[in-house]
PDB file of C-alpha atoms in Angstrom:
ATOM      1  CA  MET A   9       0.000   0.000   0.000  1.00 89.00           C
ATOM      2  CA  THR A  10       1.523   3.340  -1.043  1.00 93.00           C
ATOM      3  CA  LEU A  11       1.628   6.362   1.227  1.00 94.00           C
ATOM      4  CA  LYS A  12      -0.670   8.318  -1.095  1.00 94.00           C
ATOM      5  CA  LYS A  13      -3.307   5.573  -1.167  1.00 95.00           C
ATOM      6  CA  THR A  14      -3.138   5.165   2.595  1.00 95.00           C
ATOM      7  CA  CYS A  15      -3.565   8.905   3.227  1.00 95.00           C
ATOM      8  CA  GLU A  16      -6.597   9.047   0.926  1.00 95.00           C
ATOM      9  CA  GLU A  17      -8.192   6.054   2.658  1.00 95.00           C
ATOM     10  CA  PHE A  18      -7.510   7.474   6.131  1.00 95.00           C
ATOM     11  CA  LEU A  19      -9.015  10.856   5.215  1.00 95.00           C
ATOM     12  CA  THR A  20     -12.174   9.110   3.998  1.00 94.00           C
ATOM     13  CA  TYR A  21     -12.267   7.170   7.270  1.00 93.00           C
ATOM     14  CA  ILE A  22     -11.990  10.203   9.583  1.00 91.00           C
ATOM     15  CA  GLN A  23     -14.553  12.128   7.542  1.00 89.00           C
ATOM     16  CA  ASN A  24     -17.223   9.454   7.110  1.00 88.00           C
ATOM     17  CA  VAL A  25     -16.675   7.027   9.988  1.00 88.00           C
ATOM     18  CA  ARG A  26     -15.181   9.104  12.780  1.00 86.00           C
ATOM     19  CA  THR A  27     -17.096  12.190  11.524  1.00 81.00           C
ATOM     20  CA  LEU A  28     -14.363  14.640  12.461  1.00 82.00           C
ATOM     21  CA  SER A  29     -15.009  18.300  11.678  1.00 77.00           C
ATOM     22  CA  GLU A  30     -14.480  19.696   8.201  1.00 80.00           C
ATOM     23  CA  ASN A  31     -11.722  21.948   9.541  1.00 80.00           C
ATOM     24  CA  THR A  32      -9.852  18.969  11.023  1.00 86.00           C
ATOM     25  CA  VAL A  33     -10.106  16.968   7.796  1.00 89.00           C
ATOM     26  CA  THR A  34      -8.858  19.963   5.786  1.00 91.00           C
ATOM     27  CA  ALA A  35      -5.947  20.479   8.190  1.00 91.00           C
ATOM     28  CA  TYR A  36      -4.954  16.799   7.968  1.00 94.00           C
ATOM     29  CA  LYS A  37      -5.053  17.013   4.173  1.00 94.00           C
ATOM     30  CA  GLU A  38      -2.539  19.866   4.309  1.00 94.00           C
ATOM     31  CA  ASP A  39      -0.333  17.885   6.703  1.00 94.00           C
ATOM     32  CA  PHE A  40      -0.381  14.873   4.412  1.00 95.00           C
ATOM     33  CA  ILE A  41       0.611  17.006   1.423  1.00 95.00           C
ATOM     34  CA  HIS A  42       3.803  17.880   3.301  1.00 94.00           C
ATOM     35  CA  LEU A  43       4.292  14.216   4.217  1.00 94.00           C
ATOM     36  CA  LEU A  44       3.842  13.095   0.604  1.00 94.00           C
ATOM     37  CA  GLN A  45       6.183  15.755  -0.747  1.00 93.00           C
ATOM     38  CA  THR A  46       8.920  14.932   1.765  1.00 93.00           C
ATOM     39  CA  VAL A  47       8.744  11.133   1.882  1.00 92.00           C
ATOM     40  CA  GLY A  48       7.362  10.420  -1.597  1.00 93.00           C
ATOM     41  CA  ALA A  49       3.790   9.637  -2.618  1.00 93.00           C
ATOM     42  CA  ASP A  50       4.657   6.200  -4.066  1.00 93.00           C
ATOM     43  CA  THR A  51       6.684   5.061  -1.058  1.00 93.00           C
ATOM     44  CA  GLU A  52       5.318   1.878   0.499  1.00 93.00           C
ATOM     45  CA  ILE A  53       3.858   2.689   3.925  1.00 93.00           C
ATOM     46  CA  GLU A  54       5.720  -0.274   5.463  1.00 91.00           C
ATOM     47  CA  LYS A  55       9.064   1.128   4.273  1.00 92.00           C
ATOM     48  CA  ILE A  56       8.689   4.549   5.898  1.00 94.00           C
ATOM     49  CA  SER A  57      11.122   4.936   8.792  1.00 93.00           C
ATOM     50  CA  LEU A  58      11.086   6.951  11.985  1.00 93.00           C
ATOM     51  CA  GLU A  59      13.888   9.058  10.523  1.00 94.00           C
ATOM     52  CA  ASP A  60      11.678   9.892   7.523  1.00 93.00           C
ATOM     53  CA  LEU A  61       9.017  11.252   9.854  1.00 94.00           C
ATOM     54  CA  ARG A  62      11.549  13.199  11.898  1.00 94.00           C
ATOM     55  CA  THR A  63      12.878  14.725   8.671  1.00 94.00           C
ATOM     56  CA  CYS A  64       9.357  15.975   7.909  1.00 94.00           C
ATOM     57  CA  ILE A  65       9.110  17.570  11.348  1.00 94.00           C
ATOM     58  CA  ALA A  66      12.566  19.144  11.019  1.00 93.00           C
ATOM     59  CA  SER A  67      11.654  20.719   7.678  1.00 92.00           C
ATOM     60  CA  LEU A  68       8.532  22.260   9.214  1.00 92.00           C
ATOM     61  CA  SER A  69      10.666  23.711  11.989  1.00 89.00           C
ATOM     62  CA  LYS A  70      13.171  25.125   9.495  1.00 90.00           C
ATOM     63  CA  SER A  71      10.276  26.738   7.614  1.00 89.00           C
ATOM     64  CA  HIS A  72       9.355  28.540  10.864  1.00 87.00           C
ATOM     65  CA  HIS A  73       6.003  26.812  11.303  1.00 89.00           C
ATOM     66  CA  LYS A  74       4.333  27.430  14.653  1.00 87.00           C
ATOM     67  CA  VAL A  75       4.660  24.829  17.384  1.00 89.00           C
ATOM     68  CA  THR A  76       0.909  24.252  17.233  1.00 86.00           C
ATOM     69  CA  SER A  77       1.131  23.515  13.486  1.00 90.00           C
ATOM     70  CA  ILE A  78       3.993  21.072  13.997  1.00 92.00           C
ATOM     71  CA  ASN A  79       2.148  19.289  16.802  1.00 92.00           C
ATOM     72  CA  ARG A  80      -0.936  19.036  14.599  1.00 93.00           C
ATOM     73  CA  PHE A  81       1.231  17.418  11.899  1.00 94.00           C
ATOM     74  CA  ILE A  82       2.485  14.909  14.479  1.00 94.00           C
ATOM     75  CA  ALA A  83      -1.096  14.188  15.550  1.00 94.00           C
ATOM     76  CA  ALA A  84      -2.096  13.605  11.913  1.00 94.00           C
ATOM     77  CA  VAL A  85       0.816  11.219  11.364  1.00 95.00           C
ATOM     78  CA  ARG A  86       0.059   9.357  14.589  1.00 95.00           C
ATOM     79  CA  GLY A  87      -3.540   8.929  13.510  1.00 94.00           C
ATOM     80  CA  LEU A  88      -2.467   7.661  10.088  1.00 95.00           C
ATOM     81  CA  PHE A  89      -0.031   5.071  11.446  1.00 95.00           C
ATOM     82  CA  ALA A  90      -2.450   3.910  14.149  1.00 95.00           C
ATOM     83  CA  TYR A  91      -4.966   3.324  11.358  1.00 95.00           C
ATOM     84  CA  CYS A  92      -2.366   1.414   9.314  1.00 94.00           C
ATOM     85  CA  LYS A  93      -1.426  -0.765  12.273  1.00 94.00           C
ATOM     86  CA  ARG A  94      -5.055  -1.506  13.055  1.00 93.00           C
ATOM     87  CA  PHE A  95      -5.832  -2.665   9.524  1.00 93.00           C
ATOM     88  CA  GLY A  96      -2.592  -4.532   8.964  1.00 92.00           C
ATOM     89  CA  TYR A  97      -0.874  -2.170   6.517  1.00 93.00           C
ATOM     90  CA  THR A  98       2.116  -1.962   8.878  1.00 92.00           C
ATOM     91  CA  SER A  99       3.464  -4.415  11.427  1.00 90.00           C
ATOM     92  CA  SER A 100       4.284  -1.696  13.972  1.00 91.00           C
ATOM     93  CA  ASN A 101       3.404   1.909  14.741  1.00 93.00           C
ATOM     94  CA  ILE A 102       6.652   3.866  14.440  1.00 92.00           C
ATOM     95  CA  SER A 103       4.863   7.187  15.034  1.00 93.00           C
ATOM     96  CA  LEU A 104       4.557   6.368  18.738  1.00 92.00           C
ATOM     97  CA  GLU A 105       8.223   7.352  19.028  1.00 92.00           C
ATOM     98  CA  LEU A 106       7.486  10.921  17.883  1.00 91.00           C
ATOM     99  CA  LYS A 107       7.517  13.529  20.632  1.00 90.00           C
ATOM    100  CA  THR A 108       5.320  16.602  20.507  1.00 87.00           C
ATOM    101  CA  LEU A 109       6.901  19.994  21.063  1.00 84.00           C
ATOM    102  CA  LYS A 110       6.237  21.944  24.218  1.00 80.00           C
ATOM    103  CA  ALA A 111       4.095  24.942  23.390  1.00 67.00           C
ATOM    104  CA  SER A 112       3.840  28.101  25.456  1.00 65.00           C
ATOM    105  CA  LYS A 113       0.387  28.536  26.929  1.00 64.00           C
ATOM    106  CA  HIS A 114      -1.607  31.437  25.528  1.00 66.00           C
ATOM    107  CA  LEU A 115      -4.730  32.506  27.322  1.00 64.00           C
ATOM    108  CA  PRO A 116      -7.777  33.073  25.103  1.00 65.00           C
ATOM    109  CA  LYS A 117      -8.191  36.691  24.047  1.00 79.00           C
ATOM    110  CA  PHE A 118     -11.490  38.258  24.972  1.00 80.00           C
ATOM    111  CA  MET A 119     -13.138  41.658  24.707  1.00 84.00           C
ATOM    112  CA  THR A 120     -14.179  43.943  27.528  1.00 84.00           C
ATOM    113  CA  GLN A 121     -17.832  44.885  27.760  1.00 86.00           C
ATOM    114  CA  ALA A 122     -17.009  48.312  26.308  1.00 88.00           C
ATOM    115  CA  GLU A 123     -15.254  46.683  23.352  1.00 90.00           C
ATOM    116  CA  VAL A 124     -18.209  44.350  22.760  1.00 90.00           C
ATOM    117  CA  ASP A 125     -20.618  47.291  22.788  1.00 91.00           C
ATOM    118  CA  GLU A 126     -18.380  49.229  20.409  1.00 92.00           C
ATOM    119  CA  MET A 127     -18.201  46.292  18.011  1.00 92.00           C
ATOM    120  CA  CYS A 128     -21.941  45.626  18.071  1.00 93.00           C
ATOM    121  CA  LEU A 129     -22.668  49.294  17.343  1.00 93.00           C
ATOM    122  CA  ALA A 130     -19.995  49.580  14.626  1.00 92.00           C
ATOM    123  CA  PRO A 131     -22.365  48.574  11.777  1.00 93.00           C
ATOM    124  CA  VAL A 132     -24.733  51.387  12.769  1.00 90.00           C
ATOM    125  CA  LYS A 133     -22.011  54.019  13.108  1.00 89.00           C
ATOM    126  CA  LYS A 134     -19.739  53.034  10.231  1.00 85.00           C
ATOM    127  CA  GLU A 135     -22.187  51.764   7.570  1.00 82.00           C
ATOM    128  CA  LEU A 136     -19.457  49.740   5.866  1.00 89.00           C
ATOM    129  CA  LEU A 137     -21.366  46.740   4.514  1.00 92.00           C
ATOM    130  CA  TRP A 138     -24.911  45.673   5.481  1.00 94.00           C
ATOM    131  CA  GLU A 139     -25.811  47.394   8.740  1.00 94.00           C
ATOM    132  CA  LYS A 140     -28.690  45.265  10.018  1.00 95.00           C
ATOM    133  CA  ARG A 141     -27.202  41.921   8.997  1.00 95.00           C
ATOM    134  CA  ASP A 142     -23.801  42.694  10.456  1.00 96.00           C
ATOM    135  CA  ARG A 143     -25.166  43.897  13.773  1.00 96.00           C
ATOM    136  CA  ALA A 144     -27.261  40.733  14.025  1.00 96.00           C
ATOM    137  CA  ILE A 145     -24.164  38.632  13.398  1.00 96.00           C
ATOM    138  CA  PHE A 146     -22.195  40.363  16.161  1.00 96.00           C
ATOM    139  CA  GLU A 147     -25.030  40.259  18.697  1.00 95.00           C
ATOM    140  CA  MET A 148     -25.683  36.583  17.995  1.00 94.00           C
ATOM    141  CA  PHE A 149     -22.003  35.715  18.213  1.00 93.00           C
ATOM    142  CA  TYR A 150     -21.696  37.378  21.599  1.00 93.00           C
ATOM    143  CA  SER A 151     -24.865  36.006  23.192  1.00 91.00           C
ATOM    144  CA  SER A 152     -24.525  32.399  22.001  1.00 91.00           C
ATOM    145  CA  GLY A 153     -20.821  31.507  21.957  1.00 88.00           C
ATOM    146  CA  CYS A 154     -21.238  29.995  18.496  1.00 91.00           C
ATOM    147  CA  ARG A 155     -18.276  29.060  16.329  1.00 90.00           C
ATOM    148  CA  VAL A 156     -18.138  30.878  12.991  1.00 92.00           C
ATOM    149  CA  SER A 157     -19.010  27.674  11.099  1.00 90.00           C
ATOM    150  CA  GLU A 158     -22.022  27.137  13.357  1.00 91.00           C
ATOM    151  CA  LEU A 159     -23.351  30.648  12.808  1.00 93.00           C
ATOM    152  CA  ALA A 160     -22.834  30.419   9.035  1.00 93.00           C
ATOM    153  CA  SER A 161     -24.758  27.132   8.940  1.00 92.00           C
ATOM    154  CA  LEU A 162     -27.777  28.384  10.932  1.00 93.00           C
ATOM    155  CA  LYS A 163     -31.061  27.776   9.120  1.00 93.00           C
ATOM    156  CA  PHE A 164     -34.615  28.896   9.842  1.00 92.00           C
ATOM    157  CA  SER A 165     -35.517  25.312  10.742  1.00 91.00           C
ATOM    158  CA  ASP A 166     -32.894  25.271  13.513  1.00 93.00           C
ATOM    159  CA  PHE A 167     -34.755  27.845  15.647  1.00 92.00           C
ATOM    160  CA  VAL A 168     -37.568  27.540  18.137  1.00 86.00           C
ATOM    161  CA  SER A 169     -40.335  30.132  18.151  1.00 80.00           C
ATOM    162  CA  ASP A 170     -39.340  33.770  18.450  1.00 86.00           C
ATOM    163  CA  PHE A 171     -35.637  32.926  17.854  1.00 92.00           C
ATOM    164  CA  GLU A 172     -34.918  32.389  21.553  1.00 91.00           C
ATOM    165  CA  SER A 173     -32.702  29.392  20.861  1.00 91.00           C
ATOM    166  CA  ALA A 174     -31.439  27.158  18.086  1.00 92.00           C
ATOM    167  CA  VAL A 175     -29.798  23.783  17.606  1.00 91.00           C
ATOM    168  CA  VAL A 176     -26.345  23.965  16.025  1.00 89.00           C
ATOM    169  CA  THR A 177     -24.065  21.185  14.842  1.00 86.00           C
ATOM    170  CA  GLY A 178     -20.576  21.530  16.265  1.00 82.00           C
ATOM    171  CA  LYS A 179     -17.359  19.528  16.137  1.00 78.00           C
ATOM    172  CA  GLY A 180     -17.772  15.803  15.639  1.00 72.00           C
ATOM    173  CA  ARG A 181     -21.242  16.542  14.226  1.00 77.00           C
ATOM    174  CA  LYS A 182     -22.585  16.853  17.750  1.00 82.00           C
ATOM    175  CA  ASP A 183     -25.769  18.873  18.180  1.00 87.00           C
ATOM    176  CA  ARG A 184     -26.311  21.291  21.043  1.00 90.00           C
ATOM    177  CA  ARG A 185     -28.738  24.075  21.866  1.00 91.00           C
ATOM    178  CA  VAL A 186     -27.561  27.692  22.004  1.00 91.00           C
ATOM    179  CA  TYR A 187     -29.478  30.703  23.284  1.00 91.00           C
ATOM    180  CA  PHE A 188     -29.840  34.290  22.122  1.00 93.00           C
ATOM    181  CA  SER A 189     -30.294  37.415  24.219  1.00 92.00           C
ATOM    182  CA  LYS A 190     -33.078  39.947  23.792  1.00 93.00           C
ATOM    183  CA  ASP A 191     -30.706  42.331  21.992  1.00 93.00           C
ATOM    184  CA  ALA A 192     -29.652  39.559  19.623  1.00 94.00           C
ATOM    185  CA  ARG A 193     -33.266  38.619  18.845  1.00 94.00           C
ATOM    186  CA  ILE A 194     -34.221  42.235  18.168  1.00 95.00           C
ATOM    187  CA  ALA A 195     -31.230  42.684  15.861  1.00 95.00           C
ATOM    188  CA  LEU A 196     -32.026  39.411  14.067  1.00 96.00           C
ATOM    189  CA  LYS A 197     -35.672  40.328  13.466  1.00 95.00           C
ATOM    190  CA  GLU A 198     -34.693  43.744  12.092  1.00 96.00           C
ATOM    191  CA  TYR A 199     -32.222  42.087   9.742  1.00 95.00           C
ATOM    192  CA  LEU A 200     -34.765  39.504   8.538  1.00 94.00           C
ATOM    193  CA  LEU A 201     -37.260  42.260   7.703  1.00 94.00           C
ATOM    194  CA  ASP A 202     -34.558  44.081   5.769  1.00 94.00           C
ATOM    195  CA  ARG A 203     -33.540  40.850   4.043  1.00 93.00           C
ATOM    196  CA  LYS A 204     -37.149  40.235   2.966  1.00 92.00           C
ATOM    197  CA  THR A 205     -37.289  43.732   1.459  1.00 92.00           C
ATOM    198  CA  ARG A 206     -33.979  43.389  -0.376  1.00 91.00           C
ATOM    199  CA  PHE A 207     -34.353  39.800  -1.554  1.00 90.00           C
ATOM    200  CA  PRO A 208     -38.029  38.736  -1.517  1.00 85.00           C
ATOM    201  CA  GLN A 209     -37.162  35.812  -3.790  1.00 80.00           C
ATOM    202  CA  SER A 210     -34.912  34.350  -1.085  1.00 76.00           C
ATOM    203  CA  GLU A 211     -37.872  33.876   1.273  1.00 76.00           C
ATOM    204  CA  LYS A 212     -39.774  30.610   1.604  1.00 73.00           C
ATOM    205  CA  ASN A 213     -41.723  29.640  -1.515  1.00 70.00           C
ATOM    206  CA  GLY A 214     -39.608  32.065  -3.548  1.00 65.00           C
ATOM    207  CA  SER A 215     -37.882  30.974  -6.741  1.00 62.00           C
ATOM    208  CA  ALA A 216     -34.453  31.297  -5.095  1.00 68.00           C
ATOM    209  CA  TYR A 217     -35.274  30.315  -1.510  1.00 81.00           C
ATOM    210  CA  VAL A 218     -32.253  30.361   0.803  1.00 83.00           C
ATOM    211  CA  PRO A 219     -32.810  28.365   4.026  1.00 89.00           C
ATOM    212  CA  ASN A 220     -29.740  29.829   5.741  1.00 92.00           C
ATOM    213  CA  ILE A 221     -30.320  32.746   8.080  1.00 93.00           C
ATOM    214  CA  PHE A 222     -27.399  34.835   6.865  1.00 95.00           C
ATOM    215  CA  ILE A 223     -26.978  35.725   3.206  1.00 94.00           C
ATOM    216  CA  ASN A 224     -24.471  37.846   1.323  1.00 94.00           C
ATOM    217  CA  GLN A 225     -25.196  41.072  -0.517  1.00 92.00           C
ATOM    218  CA  LYS A 226     -26.023  39.134  -3.685  1.00 91.00           C
ATOM    219  CA  GLY A 227     -28.659  37.019  -1.958  1.00 90.00           C
ATOM    220  CA  GLY A 228     -26.594  33.827  -1.699  1.00 91.00           C
ATOM    221  CA  VAL A 229     -25.507  31.921   1.384  1.00 92.00           C
ATOM    222  CA  LEU A 230     -22.993  33.836   3.513  1.00 94.00           C
ATOM    223  CA  SER A 231     -19.915  31.623   3.962  1.00 93.00           C
ATOM    224  CA  THR A 232     -17.629  31.313   6.969  1.00 92.00           C
ATOM    225  CA  GLU A 233     -15.007  33.242   4.998  1.00 93.00           C
ATOM    226  CA  GLY A 234     -17.595  35.961   4.395  1.00 95.00           C
ATOM    227  CA  ILE A 235     -18.324  36.262   8.114  1.00 95.00           C
ATOM    228  CA  ARG A 236     -14.605  36.432   8.881  1.00 95.00           C
ATOM    229  CA  PHE A 237     -14.272  39.232   6.321  1.00 95.00           C
ATOM    230  CA  ILE A 238     -17.141  41.147   7.961  1.00 95.00           C
ATOM    231  CA  VAL A 239     -15.581  40.887  11.427  1.00 94.00           C
ATOM    232  CA  THR A 240     -12.181  41.944  10.061  1.00 94.00           C
ATOM    233  CA  LYS A 241     -13.727  44.883   8.206  1.00 94.00           C
ATOM    234  CA  TYR A 242     -15.485  46.303  11.257  1.00 93.00           C
ATOM    235  CA  SER A 243     -12.595  45.701  13.635  1.00 91.00           C
ATOM    236  CA  GLY A 244     -10.035  47.180  11.238  1.00 90.00           C
ATOM    237  CA  ILE A 245      -8.922  50.740  10.559  1.00 90.00           C
ATOM    238  CA  GLU A 246     -12.276  51.691   9.025  1.00 89.00           C
ATOM    239  CA  GLY A 247     -14.120  50.361  12.061  1.00 86.00           C
ATOM    240  CA  THR A 248     -13.116  50.088  15.708  1.00 87.00           C
ATOM    241  CA  ASN A 249      -9.385  49.795  14.911  1.00 88.00           C
ATOM    242  CA  HIS A 250      -9.198  46.973  17.447  1.00 87.00           C
ATOM    243  CA  HIS A 251      -8.667  43.851  15.371  1.00 90.00           C
ATOM    244  CA  ILE A 252     -10.470  40.714  16.510  1.00 90.00           C
ATOM    245  CA  THR A 253     -11.508  37.384  15.048  1.00 89.00           C
ATOM    246  CA  PRO A 254     -14.937  35.713  15.170  1.00 91.00           C
ATOM    247  CA  HIS A 255     -13.557  33.388  17.861  1.00 89.00           C
ATOM    248  CA  ALA A 256     -12.980  36.386  20.149  1.00 90.00           C
ATOM    249  CA  PHE A 257     -16.763  36.619  20.549  1.00 92.00           C
ATOM    250  CA  ARG A 258     -16.798  32.982  21.686  1.00 89.00           C
ATOM    251  CA  HIS A 259     -13.990  33.628  24.168  1.00 89.00           C
ATOM    252  CA  THR A 260     -15.814  36.692  25.452  1.00 89.00           C
ATOM    253  CA  PHE A 261     -19.080  34.770  25.861  1.00 89.00           C
ATOM    254  CA  ALA A 262     -17.349  32.082  27.939  1.00 87.00           C
ATOM    255  CA  THR A 263     -15.461  34.595  30.065  1.00 85.00           C
ATOM    256  CA  SER A 264     -18.599  36.655  30.698  1.00 85.00           C
ATOM    257  CA  MET A 265     -20.560  33.569  31.744  1.00 85.00           C
ATOM    258  CA  LEU A 266     -17.912  32.491  34.257  1.00 82.00           C
ATOM    259  CA  ASN A 267     -17.396  36.031  35.570  1.00 80.00           C
ATOM    260  CA  ASN A 268     -21.108  36.218  36.299  1.00 80.00           C
ATOM    261  CA  GLY A 269     -21.219  32.988  38.273  1.00 81.00           C
ATOM    262  CA  ALA A 270     -22.166  30.346  35.705  1.00 81.00           C
ATOM    263  CA  ASP A 271     -21.184  26.789  36.597  1.00 81.00           C
ATOM    264  CA  ILE A 272     -18.241  25.581  34.525  1.00 83.00           C
ATOM    265  CA  ARG A 273     -20.132  22.425  33.523  1.00 86.00           C
ATOM    266  CA  VAL A 274     -22.945  24.568  32.129  1.00 85.00           C
ATOM    267  CA  VAL A 275     -20.466  26.677  30.162  1.00 83.00           C
ATOM    268  CA  GLN A 276     -18.855  23.489  28.866  1.00 86.00           C
ATOM    269  CA  GLU A 277     -22.232  22.298  27.590  1.00 83.00           C
ATOM    270  CA  MET A 278     -23.083  25.645  26.014  1.00 84.00           C
ATOM    271  CA  LEU A 279     -19.745  25.823  24.198  1.00 85.00           C
ATOM    272  CA  GLY A 280     -19.922  22.215  23.056  1.00 81.00           C
ATOM    273  CA  HIS A 281     -16.565  21.251  24.580  1.00 82.00           C
ATOM    274  CA  SER A 282     -16.013  17.503  24.830  1.00 75.00           C
ATOM    275  CA  SER A 283     -13.497  17.989  27.648  1.00 75.00           C
ATOM    276  CA  ILE A 284     -13.842  20.137  30.758  1.00 76.00           C
ATOM    277  CA  SER A 285     -10.127  20.967  30.519  1.00 73.00           C
ATOM    278  CA  THR A 286     -10.820  23.032  27.398  1.00 72.00           C
ATOM    279  CA  THR A 287     -13.397  25.101  29.254  1.00 75.00           C
ATOM    280  CA  GLN A 288     -11.067  25.515  32.239  1.00 73.00           C
ATOM    281  CA  ARG A 289      -8.857  27.799  30.140  1.00 72.00           C
ATOM    282  CA  TYR A 290     -11.432  30.497  30.742  1.00 71.00           C
ATOM    283  CA  THR A 291     -11.117  30.186  34.510  1.00 71.00           C
ATOM    284  CA  HIS A 292      -7.452  31.109  34.040  1.00 66.00           C
ATOM    285  CA  VAL A 293      -8.539  34.127  32.002  1.00 60.00           C
ATOM    286  CA  THR A 294     -10.842  35.353  34.744  1.00 61.00           C
ATOM    287  CA  THR A 295      -8.150  34.777  37.380  1.00 64.00           C
ATOM    288  CA  GLU A 296      -5.593  36.771  35.418  1.00 61.00           C
ATOM    289  CA  HIS A 297      -8.143  39.528  34.860  1.00 60.00           C
ATOM    290  CA  LEU A 298      -8.927  39.724  38.579  1.00 59.00           C
ATOM    291  CA  LYS A 299      -5.213  39.912  39.407  1.00 66.00           C
ATOM    292  CA  LYS A 300      -4.771  42.733  36.920  1.00 66.00           C
ATOM    293  CA  VAL A 301      -7.695  44.686  38.362  1.00 60.00           C
ATOM    294  CA  TYR A 302      -6.383  44.110  41.901  1.00 59.00           C
ATOM    295  CA  ASN A 303      -2.885  45.315  41.047  1.00 68.00           C
ATOM    296  CA  GLN A 304      -4.298  48.432  39.412  1.00 65.00           C
ATOM    297  CA  ALA A 305      -6.750  49.294  42.153  1.00 62.00           C
ATOM    298  CA  PHE A 306      -5.235  48.286  45.479  1.00 62.00           C
ATOM    299  CA  PRO A 307      -2.759  50.862  46.876  1.00 62.00           C
ATOM    300  CA  HIS A 308      -0.185  48.345  48.188  1.00 56.00           C
ATOM    301  CA  ALA A 309      -0.444  45.917  45.309  1.00 55.00           C
ATOM    302  CA  GLU A 310       2.466  45.313  42.961  1.00 58.00           C
ATOM    303  CA  LYS A 311       2.453  47.848  40.166  1.00 52.00           C
ATOM    304  CA  LYS A 312       4.598  47.803  37.066  1.00 52.00           C
ATOM    305  CA  ASP A 313       6.137  51.095  35.983  1.00 49.00           C
TER     306      ASP A 313
END
């Protein structure tokens, strides 16, 4: 079995059997391209050595790839060779000898309440793209903790009455319910009225019905890349001049929930985290924030010049 054939089979397996997220499958594809280019697509999987794999890792390091990218490559290779061992393509799993690199811990970046308010009002003040749609996107991001892919995939059929909550499909194709604040619901309803005026054909029973909640300025489905562009536009020089990503809304949602006394298990469920350790990152954020406030406010606290 050649390396190329094995990679193709493994990608089909993780997508259709293990149902890993589209982003994970895409990332593994990129990792395998590097593996194929370095080792050789027609190399027999059984003939690949530990040194071959270490050469791949070394070349990534020399190309100044981030530690997280290198560790993801190692994870992809480990998954591939575990698959090969399980189905008898190799007699041993040489990837078990690979060591991941130690990465520095970065706390999730979140916005202050003032920054959230500024961002949510930016579409009204700046009028850069589509005011009502963009404000609805920001308000819904903040009040639900949705990932960008989850928000882009939202359809009318996902909501309960009056848009109070919706079911989204997250990583691993796991469904969960998310909730929307009063401000988010008001912004969404105003956008949907505006959408109906602009693109009546996109409404139900129309000739070009679009079931997705968010559409682009041509009336088609708004992609994840489109949402990222919108967030970048409003947080850039023309907008708040405080660059953020869509994920910053998710970080801010989690931090706000914990700061206001929400149980960590509840936050875990609302974010769709499979492991509590992922959610615990936000407890570190709140701790660091409290320390910062203390040092700034208390007279005898340590202050940095």
